[in-house]
């Protein structure tokens, strides 16, 4: 019988990479989780969006819907973009669930349009002038000492009151969780919208809205505006109602009536020996491509 429980990504990724011949990754774990209440009513707050999606670059290969994992599209420095524009950002560079989702609707992983609609309804004071891209670094030290510091500086510069962080892959969830703690320490209230429950709760965050959807859909179901607005509204409500750190709310959204999709992501038990050899070779190649991007 297929379980309807959330995917255990910590276990799933551990056994997957062990099958490929790699030592288990040691995930971050916050001893003390920061918590900063809103200093103003949300209807008066400037709210910023933090994403792990990358700007589209036609020189970096296929980054479109249904694209295979594309390490060449990775980025390793915090970037910012205008929130008044309609940016072309994509998630081909991270390990989303490519079996069950296509990344065809950026609103399912980048809720800027929903945030503008929320402003129009008076739920927030204003959308911050810039959104910010957070790198997906396996190095927790780099995330904490470089990326989070830069992100906080940009938020302070923009006089942000609250931030919504939207990760995509497993490591994205860790990076955004660490960033949430850094922002809260600086006095900026945060809520993380994500799909990897065990990773976020392992790291520890102030506020977390969990949606039980395939990785790559933290902002709601694709091509389903109602679910996207509902997801954002619940996240915004959590900014107001949470009274202590490590507050998790479950959105209640479902991908389908059939939970069998949860069995496929990085499931080593479903791989043949030939598939493991192929994936190992692809992983080695991807790591080298990513290294070249990082040092280049």
Coordinates of C-alpha atoms in Angstrom, one line a residue:
X1 CA 0.0 0.0 0.0
X2 CA 1.3 3.4 -1.0
X3 CA 1.7 5.8 2.0
X4 CA 0.1 9.2 1.9
X5 CA 2.7 10.6 4.4
X6 CA 5.0 13.3 3.1
X7 CA 8.2 12.1 1.3
X8 CA 11.1 11.6 3.7
X9 CA 13.7 13.5 1.6
X10 CA 16.4 13.1 4.2
X11 CA 16.3 9.3 4.0
X12 CA 15.5 9.2 0.3
X13 CA 18.5 11.4 -0.8
X14 CA 20.8 9.5 1.7
X15 CA 20.1 6.1 0.2
X16 CA 20.1 7.5 -3.4
X17 CA 23.6 9.0 -3.1
X18 CA 24.9 6.0 -1.2
X19 CA 23.7 3.9 -4.2
X20 CA 25.7 6.2 -6.4
X21 CA 28.8 5.7 -4.2
X22 CA 28.8 8.9 -2.1
X23 CA 29.0 9.4 1.6
X24 CA 25.8 10.7 3.3
X25 CA 25.4 14.5 3.3
X26 CA 25.3 16.0 6.8
X27 CA 22.3 18.4 6.8
X28 CA 22.3 21.7 8.7
X29 CA 20.6 21.9 12.1
X30 CA 19.9 25.1 13.9
X31 CA 20.3 24.9 17.6
X32 CA 18.4 28.1 18.3
X33 CA 15.8 29.4 15.8
X34 CA 15.4 33.1 15.6
X35 CA 12.0 34.7 15.7
X36 CA 11.1 38.3 14.9
X37 CA 7.4 39.3 15.1
X38 CA 6.0 41.8 12.6
X39 CA 6.7 45.3 13.7
X40 CA 3.8 46.7 11.7
X41 CA 0.4 45.4 10.6
X42 CA 0.9 43.2 7.5
X43 CA -1.3 45.6 5.5
X44 CA 1.4 48.3 6.0
X45 CA 4.5 46.0 5.5
X46 CA 6.9 45.9 2.6
X47 CA 7.2 42.2 1.6
X48 CA 10.1 40.8 -0.4
X49 CA 10.4 37.5 -2.3
X50 CA 13.4 35.2 -2.1
X51 CA 13.8 32.5 -4.7
X52 CA 16.2 29.8 -5.7
X53 CA 15.2 30.1 -9.4
X54 CA 17.8 31.3 -11.8
X55 CA 17.6 34.0 -14.5
X56 CA 17.2 32.5 -18.0
X57 CA 20.3 32.6 -20.1
X58 CA 20.0 31.3 -23.7
X59 CA 23.7 30.6 -23.8
X60 CA 23.4 28.0 -21.0
X61 CA 21.5 25.2 -22.8
X62 CA 17.9 23.9 -22.3
X63 CA 16.2 25.6 -19.3
X64 CA 12.7 25.3 -20.5
X65 CA 9.8 23.2 -19.3
X66 CA 10.7 19.5 -19.1
X67 CA 14.4 20.3 -19.3
X68 CA 16.8 17.8 -17.9
X69 CA 18.9 18.8 -14.9
X70 CA 21.2 21.6 -16.2
X71 CA 24.1 22.3 -14.0
X72 CA 25.4 25.0 -16.5
X73 CA 22.4 27.2 -15.5
X74 CA 23.4 27.3 -11.8
X75 CA 24.4 30.6 -10.1
X76 CA 26.6 31.1 -7.0
X77 CA 26.1 34.7 -6.0
X78 CA 23.0 36.4 -4.6
X79 CA 21.3 38.4 -7.4
X80 CA 18.4 40.9 -7.3
X81 CA 15.7 41.8 -9.9
X82 CA 13.0 44.4 -10.2
X83 CA 9.7 43.3 -8.7
X84 CA 7.8 45.5 -11.1
X85 CA 9.0 43.5 -14.1
X86 CA 8.0 40.0 -15.2
X87 CA 11.4 38.2 -15.0
X88 CA 12.2 35.1 -16.9
X89 CA 13.5 32.8 -14.2
X90 CA 13.6 29.0 -14.3
X91 CA 14.5 26.0 -12.2
X92 CA 16.3 23.7 -14.6
X93 CA 19.5 24.0 -12.5
X94 CA 18.1 22.3 -9.4
X95 CA 16.8 18.8 -8.5
X96 CA 13.1 19.2 -8.8
X97 CA 10.7 16.2 -9.3
X98 CA 11.1 15.9 -13.1
X99 CA 8.9 12.8 -13.2
X100 CA 5.8 14.4 -12.0
X101 CA 6.1 18.1 -12.8
X102 CA 7.4 20.1 -15.8
X103 CA 8.2 23.6 -14.4
X104 CA 6.0 25.0 -17.2
X105 CA 4.3 27.5 -14.9
X106 CA 6.8 29.7 -13.0
X107 CA 4.0 30.9 -10.8
X108 CA 4.1 27.5 -9.1
X109 CA 7.6 28.2 -7.9
X110 CA 7.9 32.1 -8.1
X111 CA 4.8 33.8 -6.6
X112 CA 5.6 37.3 -7.6
X113 CA 2.3 37.7 -9.5
X114 CA 0.3 36.3 -6.5
X115 CA 2.2 38.8 -4.3
X116 CA 1.1 41.7 -6.5
X117 CA -2.5 40.4 -6.3
X118 CA -2.2 40.2 -2.5
X119 CA -1.1 43.9 -2.5
X120 CA -4.1 44.8 -4.7
X121 CA -6.4 43.2 -2.1
X122 CA -4.8 45.1 0.7
X123 CA -3.3 42.0 2.3
X124 CA 0.2 43.6 2.3
X125 CA 1.3 47.2 2.2
X126 CA 3.5 46.8 -0.9
X127 CA 5.7 44.4 -2.8
X128 CA 9.3 45.3 -2.1
X129 CA 11.1 47.0 -5.0
X130 CA 13.4 44.0 -5.6
X131 CA 13.2 40.2 -5.3
X132 CA 16.3 38.3 -4.5
X133 CA 17.9 35.1 -5.8
X134 CA 19.6 32.8 -3.3
X135 CA 22.2 30.3 -4.5
X136 CA 21.8 26.6 -3.8
X137 CA 25.1 25.8 -2.1
X138 CA 25.9 22.4 -0.6
X139 CA 28.5 24.3 1.5
X140 CA 26.5 25.4 4.6
X141 CA 29.4 27.7 5.5
X142 CA 29.2 29.5 2.2
X143 CA 25.5 29.8 2.6
X144 CA 25.7 31.2 6.1
X145 CA 28.8 33.4 5.9
X146 CA 28.5 34.7 2.4
X147 CA 25.1 34.3 0.8
X148 CA 22.9 35.0 3.9
X149 CA 25.0 38.0 4.8
X150 CA 24.6 39.5 1.3
X151 CA 20.9 38.7 1.3
X152 CA 20.4 40.5 4.7
X153 CA 22.3 43.5 3.5
X154 CA 20.1 43.9 0.5
X155 CA 17.0 43.5 2.5
X156 CA 18.1 46.1 5.0
X157 CA 19.0 48.4 2.2
X158 CA 15.4 48.0 0.8
X159 CA 13.9 48.6 4.2
X160 CA 12.0 45.2 4.1
X161 CA 9.6 44.3 6.9
X162 CA 8.9 40.7 5.9
X163 CA 10.2 38.1 3.4
X164 CA 8.7 35.1 1.7
X165 CA 11.3 32.4 0.9
X166 CA 10.4 29.8 -1.8
X167 CA 12.8 26.9 -2.3
X168 CA 12.7 24.2 -5.0
X169 CA 15.1 21.3 -4.5
X170 CA 16.2 19.5 -1.2
X171 CA 19.3 21.7 -0.8
X172 CA 17.2 24.8 -1.7
X173 CA 15.1 24.1 1.3
X174 CA 18.2 24.0 3.5
X175 CA 19.5 27.2 2.0
X176 CA 16.3 29.1 2.5
X177 CA 15.9 27.8 6.0
X178 CA 19.3 29.1 6.9
X179 CA 18.5 32.4 5.2
X180 CA 15.2 32.7 7.1
X181 CA 17.1 32.4 10.4
X182 CA 19.6 35.1 9.3
X183 CA 16.8 37.5 8.2
X184 CA 14.9 37.0 11.5
X185 CA 18.1 37.7 13.5
X186 CA 18.3 41.0 11.6
X187 CA 14.7 41.8 12.6
X188 CA 12.9 40.8 9.4
X189 CA 10.0 38.5 9.8
X190 CA 9.9 35.5 7.4
X191 CA 7.8 32.6 6.2
X192 CA 9.1 29.7 4.1
X193 CA 6.8 28.1 1.6
X194 CA 8.1 24.7 0.7
X195 CA 7.5 21.0 -0.1
X196 CA 10.2 19.2 1.9
X197 CA 8.7 19.0 5.4
X198 CA 11.5 16.9 7.0
X199 CA 14.4 19.0 5.7
X200 CA 12.9 22.3 6.8
X201 CA 11.9 21.0 10.2
X202 CA 15.3 19.4 10.7
X203 CA 17.1 22.7 10.0
X204 CA 14.5 24.7 12.0
X205 CA 12.8 27.8 10.8
X206 CA 10.6 30.5 12.3
X207 CA 7.5 29.9 10.2
X208 CA 6.9 27.2 7.6
X209 CA 4.0 26.6 5.2
X210 CA 4.2 23.0 3.9
X211 CA 2.4 21.9 0.7
X212 CA 2.5 18.2 0.0
X213 CA 3.3 18.6 -3.7
X214 CA 6.2 17.5 -5.9
X215 CA 9.5 19.5 -5.5
X216 CA 9.3 22.5 -7.8
X217 CA 5.7 23.6 -6.7
X218 CA 6.2 25.4 -3.4
X219 CA 3.9 28.2 -4.5
X220 CA 1.0 26.0 -5.5
X221 CA -0.1 23.7 -8.3
X222 CA 0.9 24.7 -11.8
X223 CA -1.7 26.4 -14.0
X224 CA -4.0 26.7 -10.9
X225 CA -4.2 30.3 -10.0
X226 CA -6.7 29.6 -7.1
X227 CA -4.2 27.2 -5.4
X228 CA -1.4 29.7 -5.9
X229 CA -3.4 32.5 -4.3
X230 CA -4.5 30.2 -1.5
X231 CA -1.0 29.1 -0.8
X232 CA 0.3 32.7 -0.6
X233 CA -2.6 33.8 1.6
X234 CA -1.9 31.0 4.1
X235 CA 1.8 32.0 4.1
X236 CA 0.9 35.6 4.8
X237 CA -1.5 34.6 7.5
X238 CA 1.3 32.7 9.2
X239 CA 3.4 35.9 9.3
X240 CA 0.6 37.3 11.5
X241 CA -0.5 34.3 13.6
X242 CA 2.7 32.6 14.5
X243 CA 3.8 33.4 18.0
X244 CA 7.0 31.3 18.3
X245 CA 9.7 29.8 16.1
X246 CA 9.3 26.3 14.5
X247 CA 5.7 27.0 13.6
X248 CA 4.6 24.7 10.8
X249 CA 1.2 25.0 9.0
X250 CA 0.1 22.4 6.4
X251 CA -1.6 23.9 3.4
X252 CA -3.9 20.9 2.7
X253 CA -3.2 21.0 -1.1
X254 CA -2.9 17.7 -2.8
X255 CA -1.2 16.8 -6.1
X256 CA -3.8 14.2 -6.9
X257 CA -6.0 11.6 -5.3
X258 CA -3.2 9.0 -6.0
X259 CA -0.2 9.4 -3.7
X260 CA 2.0 7.0 -5.7
X261 CA 3.9 10.0 -7.1
X262 CA 5.7 10.1 -3.8
X263 CA 7.5 6.8 -4.5
X264 CA 9.6 8.0 -7.5
X265 CA 11.9 10.8 -6.4
X266 CA 15.5 9.6 -5.9
X267 CA 14.2 6.2 -5.0
X268 CA 17.3 3.9 -5.2
X269 CA 15.1 0.8 -4.6
X270 CA 13.5 1.4 -8.0
X271 CA 16.8 1.6 -9.9
X272 CA 18.5 -1.2 -11.8
X273 CA 22.2 -1.6 -11.7
X274 CA 22.5 -0.2 -15.2
X275 CA 20.5 2.9 -14.2
X276 CA 22.7 3.4 -11.2
X277 CA 25.8 3.4 -13.4
X278 CA 24.2 5.8 -15.8
X279 CA 23.1 8.2 -13.0
X280 CA 26.5 8.0 -11.4
X281 CA 28.2 9.0 -14.6
X282 CA 25.7 11.9 -15.1
X283 CA 26.3 13.1 -11.6
X284 CA 30.1 13.2 -12.0
X285 CA 29.6 15.2 -15.2
X286 CA 27.2 17.6 -13.6
X287 CA 29.5 18.2 -10.6
X288 CA 32.3 19.1 -13.0
X289 CA 30.0 21.5 -15.0
X290 CA 28.8 23.1 -11.7
X291 CA 32.4 23.5 -10.5
X292 CA 33.4 25.3 -13.7
X293 CA 30.4 27.6 -13.3
X294 CA 31.4 28.3 -9.7
X295 CA 35.0 29.1 -10.4
X296 CA 34.3 30.9 -13.7

